[in-house]
CSV table of C-alpha atoms and ligand atoms in Angstrom, one decimal:
chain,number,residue,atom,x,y,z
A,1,UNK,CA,20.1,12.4,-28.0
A,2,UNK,CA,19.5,9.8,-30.3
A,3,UNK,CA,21.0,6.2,-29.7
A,4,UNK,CA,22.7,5.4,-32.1
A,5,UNK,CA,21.8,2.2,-34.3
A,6,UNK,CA,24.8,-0.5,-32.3
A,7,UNK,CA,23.7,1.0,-28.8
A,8,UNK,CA,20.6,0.0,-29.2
A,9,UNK,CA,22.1,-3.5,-29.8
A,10,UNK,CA,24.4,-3.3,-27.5
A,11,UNK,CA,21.4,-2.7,-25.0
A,12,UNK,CA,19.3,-5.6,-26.0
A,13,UNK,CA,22.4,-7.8,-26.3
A,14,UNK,CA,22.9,-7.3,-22.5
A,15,UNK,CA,19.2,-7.4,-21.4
A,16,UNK,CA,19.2,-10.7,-23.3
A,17,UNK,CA,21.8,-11.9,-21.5
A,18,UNK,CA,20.6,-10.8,-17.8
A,19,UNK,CA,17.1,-12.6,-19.1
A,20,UNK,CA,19.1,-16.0,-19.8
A,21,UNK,CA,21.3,-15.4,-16.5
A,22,UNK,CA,20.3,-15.6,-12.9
A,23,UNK,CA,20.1,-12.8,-11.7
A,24,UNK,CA,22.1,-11.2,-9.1
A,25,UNK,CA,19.5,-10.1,-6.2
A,26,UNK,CA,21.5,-7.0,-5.1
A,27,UNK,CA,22.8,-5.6,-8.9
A,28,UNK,CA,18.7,-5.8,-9.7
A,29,UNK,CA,18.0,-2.8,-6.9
A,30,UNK,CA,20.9,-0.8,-8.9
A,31,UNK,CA,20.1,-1.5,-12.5
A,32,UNK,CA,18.4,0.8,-15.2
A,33,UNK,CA,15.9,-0.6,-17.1
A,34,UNK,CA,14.2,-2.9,-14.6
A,35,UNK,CA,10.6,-3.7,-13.9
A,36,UNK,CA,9.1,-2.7,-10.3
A,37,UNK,CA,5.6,-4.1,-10.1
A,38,UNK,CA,4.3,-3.4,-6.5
A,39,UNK,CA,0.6,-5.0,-5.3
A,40,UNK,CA,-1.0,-4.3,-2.2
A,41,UNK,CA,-3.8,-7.2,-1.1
A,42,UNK,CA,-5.8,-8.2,1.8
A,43,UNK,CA,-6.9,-11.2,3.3
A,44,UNK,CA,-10.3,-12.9,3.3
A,45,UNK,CA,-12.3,-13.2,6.5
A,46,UNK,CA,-12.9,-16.9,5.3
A,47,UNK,CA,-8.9,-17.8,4.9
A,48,UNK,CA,-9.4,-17.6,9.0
A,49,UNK,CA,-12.0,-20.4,9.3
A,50,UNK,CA,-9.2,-22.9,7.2
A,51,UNK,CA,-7.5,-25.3,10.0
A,52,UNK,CA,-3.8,-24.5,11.2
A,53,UNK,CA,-2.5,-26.8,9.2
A,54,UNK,CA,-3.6,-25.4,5.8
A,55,UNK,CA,-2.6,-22.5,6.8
A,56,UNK,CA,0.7,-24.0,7.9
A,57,UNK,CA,0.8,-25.2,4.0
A,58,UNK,CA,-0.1,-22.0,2.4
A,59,UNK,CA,3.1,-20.5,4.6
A,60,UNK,CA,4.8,-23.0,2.9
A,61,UNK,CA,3.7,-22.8,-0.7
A,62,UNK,CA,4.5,-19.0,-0.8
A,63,UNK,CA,8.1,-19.9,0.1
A,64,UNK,CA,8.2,-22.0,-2.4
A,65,UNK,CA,6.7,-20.1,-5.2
A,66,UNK,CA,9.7,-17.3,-4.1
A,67,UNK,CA,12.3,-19.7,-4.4
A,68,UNK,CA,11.5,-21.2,-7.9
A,69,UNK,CA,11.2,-17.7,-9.2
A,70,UNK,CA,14.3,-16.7,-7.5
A,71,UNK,CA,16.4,-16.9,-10.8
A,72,UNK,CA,14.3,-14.7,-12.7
A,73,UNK,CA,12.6,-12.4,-9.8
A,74,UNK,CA,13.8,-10.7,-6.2
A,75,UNK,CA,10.7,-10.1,-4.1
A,76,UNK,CA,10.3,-7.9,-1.2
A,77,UNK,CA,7.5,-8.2,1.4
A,78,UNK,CA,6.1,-5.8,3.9
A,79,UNK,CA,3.2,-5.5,6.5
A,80,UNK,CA,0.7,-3.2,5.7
A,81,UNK,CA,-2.2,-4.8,8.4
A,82,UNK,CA,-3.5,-1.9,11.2
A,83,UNK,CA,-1.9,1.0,9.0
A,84,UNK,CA,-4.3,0.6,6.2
A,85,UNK,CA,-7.3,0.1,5.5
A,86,UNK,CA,-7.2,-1.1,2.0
A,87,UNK,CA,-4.6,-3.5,2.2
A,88,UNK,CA,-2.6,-6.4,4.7
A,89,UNK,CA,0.5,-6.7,2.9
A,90,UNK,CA,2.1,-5.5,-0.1
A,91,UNK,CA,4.9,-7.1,-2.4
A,92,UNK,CA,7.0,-5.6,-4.0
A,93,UNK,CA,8.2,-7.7,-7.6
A,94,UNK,CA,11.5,-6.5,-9.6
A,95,UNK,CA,12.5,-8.3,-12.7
A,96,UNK,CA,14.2,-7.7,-15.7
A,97,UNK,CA,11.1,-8.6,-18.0
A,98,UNK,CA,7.7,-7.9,-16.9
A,99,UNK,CA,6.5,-11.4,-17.6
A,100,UNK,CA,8.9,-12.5,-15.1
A,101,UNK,CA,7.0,-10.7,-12.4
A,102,UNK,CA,3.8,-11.5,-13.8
A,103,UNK,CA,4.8,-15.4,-13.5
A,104,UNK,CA,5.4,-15.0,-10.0
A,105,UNK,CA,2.1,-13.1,-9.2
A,106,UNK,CA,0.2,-15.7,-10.8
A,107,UNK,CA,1.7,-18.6,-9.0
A,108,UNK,CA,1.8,-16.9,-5.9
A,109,UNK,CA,-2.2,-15.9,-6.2
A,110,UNK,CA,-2.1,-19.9,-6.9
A,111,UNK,CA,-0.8,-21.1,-3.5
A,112,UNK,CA,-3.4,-21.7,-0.5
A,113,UNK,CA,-2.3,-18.6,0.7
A,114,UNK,CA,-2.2,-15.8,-2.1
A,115,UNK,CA,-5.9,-17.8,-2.7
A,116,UNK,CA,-7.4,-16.4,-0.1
A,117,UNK,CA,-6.5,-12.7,-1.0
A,118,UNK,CA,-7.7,-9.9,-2.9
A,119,UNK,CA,-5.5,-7.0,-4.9
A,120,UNK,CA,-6.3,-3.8,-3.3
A,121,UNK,CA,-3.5,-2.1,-6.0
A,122,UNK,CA,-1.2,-2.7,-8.0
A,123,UNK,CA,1.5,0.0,-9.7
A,124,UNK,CA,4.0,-0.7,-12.4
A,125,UNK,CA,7.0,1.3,-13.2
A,126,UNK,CA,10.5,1.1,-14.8
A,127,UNK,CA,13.9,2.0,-13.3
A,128,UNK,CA,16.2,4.7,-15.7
A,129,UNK,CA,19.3,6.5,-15.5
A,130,UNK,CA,19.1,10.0,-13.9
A,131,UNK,CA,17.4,12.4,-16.4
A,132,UNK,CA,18.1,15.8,-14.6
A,133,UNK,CA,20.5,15.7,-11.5
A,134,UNK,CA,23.5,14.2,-13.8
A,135,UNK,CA,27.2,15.2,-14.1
A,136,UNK,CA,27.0,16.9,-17.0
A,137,UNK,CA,23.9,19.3,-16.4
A,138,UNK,CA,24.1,20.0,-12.8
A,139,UNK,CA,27.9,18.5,-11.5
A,140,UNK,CA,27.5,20.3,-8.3
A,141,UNK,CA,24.2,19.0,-7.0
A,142,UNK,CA,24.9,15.5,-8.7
A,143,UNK,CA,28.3,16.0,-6.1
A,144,UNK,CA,26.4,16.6,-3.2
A,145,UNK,CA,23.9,13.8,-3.9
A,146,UNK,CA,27.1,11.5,-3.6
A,147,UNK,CA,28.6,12.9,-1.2
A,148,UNK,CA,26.5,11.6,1.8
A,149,UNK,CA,24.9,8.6,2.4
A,150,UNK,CA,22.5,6.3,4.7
A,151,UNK,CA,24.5,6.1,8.0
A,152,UNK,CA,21.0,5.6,10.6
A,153,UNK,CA,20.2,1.9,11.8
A,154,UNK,CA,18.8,-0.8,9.3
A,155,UNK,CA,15.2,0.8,8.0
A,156,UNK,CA,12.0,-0.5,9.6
A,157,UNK,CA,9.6,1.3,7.5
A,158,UNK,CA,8.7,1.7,4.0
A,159,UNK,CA,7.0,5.0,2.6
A,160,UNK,CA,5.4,4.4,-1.2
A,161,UNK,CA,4.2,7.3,-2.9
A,162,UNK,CA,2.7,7.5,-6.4
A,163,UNK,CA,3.1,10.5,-8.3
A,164,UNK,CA,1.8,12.0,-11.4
A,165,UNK,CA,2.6,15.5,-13.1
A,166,UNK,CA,0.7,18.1,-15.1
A,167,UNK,CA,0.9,18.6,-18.5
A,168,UNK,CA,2.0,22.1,-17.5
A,169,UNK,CA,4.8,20.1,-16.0
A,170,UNK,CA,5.7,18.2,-19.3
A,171,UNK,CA,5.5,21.1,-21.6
A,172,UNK,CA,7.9,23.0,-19.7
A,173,UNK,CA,11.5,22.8,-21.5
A,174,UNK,CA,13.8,20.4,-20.6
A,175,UNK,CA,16.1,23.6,-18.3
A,176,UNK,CA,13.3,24.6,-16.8
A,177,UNK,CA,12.7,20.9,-15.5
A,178,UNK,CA,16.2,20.7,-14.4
A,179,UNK,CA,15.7,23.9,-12.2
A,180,UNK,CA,12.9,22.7,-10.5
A,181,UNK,CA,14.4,19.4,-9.4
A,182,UNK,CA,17.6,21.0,-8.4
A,183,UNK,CA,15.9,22.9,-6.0
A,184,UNK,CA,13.5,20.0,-5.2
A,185,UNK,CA,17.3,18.2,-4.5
A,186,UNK,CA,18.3,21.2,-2.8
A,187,UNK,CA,16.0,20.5,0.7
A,188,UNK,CA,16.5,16.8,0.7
A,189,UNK,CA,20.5,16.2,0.7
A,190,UNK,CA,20.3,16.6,4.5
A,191,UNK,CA,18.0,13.2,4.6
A,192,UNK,CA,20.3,11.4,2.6
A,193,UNK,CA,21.6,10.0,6.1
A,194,UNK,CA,18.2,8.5,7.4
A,195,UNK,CA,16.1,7.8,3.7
A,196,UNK,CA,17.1,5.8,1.4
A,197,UNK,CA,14.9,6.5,-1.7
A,198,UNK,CA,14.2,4.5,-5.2
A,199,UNK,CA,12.5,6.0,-8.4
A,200,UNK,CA,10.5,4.0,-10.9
A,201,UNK,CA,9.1,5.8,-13.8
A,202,UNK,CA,5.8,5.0,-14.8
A,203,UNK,CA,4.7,7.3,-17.5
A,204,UNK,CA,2.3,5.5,-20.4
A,205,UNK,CA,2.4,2.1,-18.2
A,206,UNK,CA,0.5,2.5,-14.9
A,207,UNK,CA,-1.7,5.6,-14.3
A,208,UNK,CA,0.9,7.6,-12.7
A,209,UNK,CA,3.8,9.2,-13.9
A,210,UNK,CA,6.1,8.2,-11.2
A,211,UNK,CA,6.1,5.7,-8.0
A,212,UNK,CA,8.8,7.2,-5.3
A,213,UNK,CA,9.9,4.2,-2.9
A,214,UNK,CA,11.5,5.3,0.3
A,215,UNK,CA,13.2,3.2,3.4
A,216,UNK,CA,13.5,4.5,7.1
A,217,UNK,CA,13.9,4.4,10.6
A,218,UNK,CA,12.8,7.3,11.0
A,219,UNK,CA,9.8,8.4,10.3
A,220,UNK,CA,9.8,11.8,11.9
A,221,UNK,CA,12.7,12.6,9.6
A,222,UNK,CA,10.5,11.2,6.7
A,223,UNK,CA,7.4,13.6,7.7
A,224,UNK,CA,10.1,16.4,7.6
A,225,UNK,CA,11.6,15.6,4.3
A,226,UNK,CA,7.7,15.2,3.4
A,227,UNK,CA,6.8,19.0,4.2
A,228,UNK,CA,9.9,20.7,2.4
A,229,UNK,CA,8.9,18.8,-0.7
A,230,UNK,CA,5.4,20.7,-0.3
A,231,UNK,CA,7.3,24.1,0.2
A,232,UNK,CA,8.9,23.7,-2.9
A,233,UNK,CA,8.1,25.5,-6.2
A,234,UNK,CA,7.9,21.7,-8.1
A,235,UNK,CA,4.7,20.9,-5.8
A,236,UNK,CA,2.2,23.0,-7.9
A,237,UNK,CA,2.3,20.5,-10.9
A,238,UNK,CA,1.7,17.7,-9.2
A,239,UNK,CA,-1.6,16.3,-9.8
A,240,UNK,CA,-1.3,13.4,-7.6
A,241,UNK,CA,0.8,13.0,-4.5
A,242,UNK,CA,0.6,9.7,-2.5
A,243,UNK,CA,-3.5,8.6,-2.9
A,244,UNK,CA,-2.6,5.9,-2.0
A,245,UNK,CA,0.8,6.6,0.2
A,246,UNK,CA,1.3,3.1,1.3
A,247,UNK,CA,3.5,2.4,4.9
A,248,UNK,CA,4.3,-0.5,5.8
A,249,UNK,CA,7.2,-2.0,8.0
A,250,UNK,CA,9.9,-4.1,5.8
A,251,UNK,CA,9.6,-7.5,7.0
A,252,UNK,CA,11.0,-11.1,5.4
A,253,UNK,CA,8.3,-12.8,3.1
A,254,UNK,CA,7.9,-15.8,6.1
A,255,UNK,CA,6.9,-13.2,8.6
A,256,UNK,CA,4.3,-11.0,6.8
A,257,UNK,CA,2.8,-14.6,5.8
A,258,UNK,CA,3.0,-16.7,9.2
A,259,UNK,CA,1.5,-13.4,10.9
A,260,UNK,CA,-1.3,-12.9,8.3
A,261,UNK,CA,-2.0,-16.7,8.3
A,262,UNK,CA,-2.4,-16.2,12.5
A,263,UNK,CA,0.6,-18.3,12.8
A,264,UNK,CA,3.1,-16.0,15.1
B,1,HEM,C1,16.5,11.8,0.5
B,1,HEM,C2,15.5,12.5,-0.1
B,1,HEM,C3,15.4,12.8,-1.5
B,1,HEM,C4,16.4,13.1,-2.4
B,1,HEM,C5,17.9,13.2,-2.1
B,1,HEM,C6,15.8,13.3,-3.7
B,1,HEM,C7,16.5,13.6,-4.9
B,1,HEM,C8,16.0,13.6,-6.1
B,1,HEM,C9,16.8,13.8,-7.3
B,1,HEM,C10,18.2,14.1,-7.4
B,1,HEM,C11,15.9,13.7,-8.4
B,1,HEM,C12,16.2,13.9,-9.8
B,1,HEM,C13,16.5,12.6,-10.5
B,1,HEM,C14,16.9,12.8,-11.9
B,1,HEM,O1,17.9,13.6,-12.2
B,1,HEM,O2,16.3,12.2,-12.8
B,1,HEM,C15,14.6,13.3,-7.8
B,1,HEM,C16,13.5,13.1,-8.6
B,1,HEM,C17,12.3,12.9,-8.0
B,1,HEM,N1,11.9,12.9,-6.7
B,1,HEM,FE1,13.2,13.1,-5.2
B,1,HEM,N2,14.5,13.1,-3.6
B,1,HEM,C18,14.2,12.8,-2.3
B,1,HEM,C19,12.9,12.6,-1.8
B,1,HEM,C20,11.8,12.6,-2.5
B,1,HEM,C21,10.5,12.5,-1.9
B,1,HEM,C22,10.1,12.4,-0.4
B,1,HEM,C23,9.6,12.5,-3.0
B,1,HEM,C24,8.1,12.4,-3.0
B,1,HEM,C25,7.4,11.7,-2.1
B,1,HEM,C26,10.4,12.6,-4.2
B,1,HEM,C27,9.9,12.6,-5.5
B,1,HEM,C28,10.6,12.6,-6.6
B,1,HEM,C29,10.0,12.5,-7.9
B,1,HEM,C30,8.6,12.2,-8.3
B,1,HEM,C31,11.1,12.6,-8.8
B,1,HEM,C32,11.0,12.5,-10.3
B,1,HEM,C33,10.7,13.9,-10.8
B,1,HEM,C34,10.7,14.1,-12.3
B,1,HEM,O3,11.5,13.4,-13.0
B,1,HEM,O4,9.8,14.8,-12.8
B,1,HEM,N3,11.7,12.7,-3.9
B,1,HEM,N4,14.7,13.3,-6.4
């Protein structure tokens, strides 16, 4: 329903207040109402002709960049090179204002690294409390969704998949929404132990409606999970699945850049 006129202050008063604040690099993966900007780029033939030592420096300058955004931004890097062919790497930017994130993308296109690079994509979205699977409309599957979690070995892959609806989809009535994802939750609860998953609602500010973010170690449990979300009565709205699907291994920001700079 309706917020009511001191929630709404109450909101801003604490979004304010995480803006001023550092912010805590684990509680931003967890909060509602953050920004998830993710960019896929390549590299330029030409960065390759630049001697060792530039390169060296541009390793460098992207480290820095990260650490004097640190306060305001957490940013997560992965390898994208030989499993696409749009992209080398993608980052992945939260932050609590989207200027934030927007700061660091400039100054990282800035260093003698990000320079040398192109944006393949880019795909904004914004974190939100659950709108169907909650505790009041559906206790039982909102149970289950708690009642196992990721117990395989530390994820090596990331899976991004943009996804947009029909307006079919949207005019439907609230309920009838609900049903669908309850039986879209139905099938996955048995992955809850090898995929962790992340939801960022994008709906009026990227092209999509919805980018899905998932973590593995197992991919042929994600290719499972995959299939019985196409045998699922949800799957004829979707106007866009994946297009691009984006994988990638999860790899520390010094890696992904030392190996694309022909460093390692
Ligand atoms: C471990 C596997 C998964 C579980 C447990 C899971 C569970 C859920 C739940 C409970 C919701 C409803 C959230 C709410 O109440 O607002 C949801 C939404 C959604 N899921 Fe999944 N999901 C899984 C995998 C996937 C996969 C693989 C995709 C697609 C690649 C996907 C796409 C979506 C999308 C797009 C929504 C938002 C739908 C909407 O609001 O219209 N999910 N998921």
């Amino acid at each position: 329903g309706p917020m009511s006129g001191t929630m709404v202050y109450a909101q801003q008063a604490n979004a304010d207040a995480e803006m001023a604040m550092d912010i805590d690099h684990a509680k931003i993966l967890k909060d509602a109402g953050v920004i998830g900007v993710f960019a896929t780029y390549k590299v330029n033939p030409d960065y390759y002709q630049r001697a060792s030592a530039e390169r060296r420096g541009g390793v460098e300058e992207v480290l820095a960049v990260v650490d004097a955004h640190k306060s305001k931004v957490r940013v997560d890097a992965y390898l994208t090179r030989g499993l696409s062919s749009e992209s080398d790497f993608m980052l992945r930017v939260h932050a609590y204002d989207l200027e934030a994130a927007q700061n660091f993308m400039t100054d990282f296109l800035e260093t003698r690294f990000g320079m040398h690079t192109e944006v393949t994509e880019t795909l904004t979205g914004i974190t939100k409390p659950l709108n169907y699977v909650t505790k009041e409309d559906s206790p039982d599957m909102n149970a289950a969704l708690s009642s196992a979690s990721y117990s395989d070995e530390e994820p090596k892959y990331s899976i991004v998949v943009p996804i947009e609806k029909d307006a079919e989809w949207w005019n439907m009535s609230h309920e009838e929404r609900l049903s669908h994802m309850e039986v879209h939750t139905a099938p996955t609860l048995e992955f809850l132990v090898n995929v962790k998953r992340k939801l960022y609602h994008s709906t009026g500010l990227d092209d999509v409606d919805f980018i899905t973010y998932f973590e593995t170690a197992d991919l042929n449990a994600f290719n499972n999970l995959a299939v019985s979300l196409m045998e699922v009565p949800e799957n004829l709205y979707h106007e866009q699945w994946g297009e691009p699907t984006i994988l990638s291994t999860i790899q520390p920001i010094e890696n992904v850049v030392a190996t694309l700079s022909a460093l390692k």
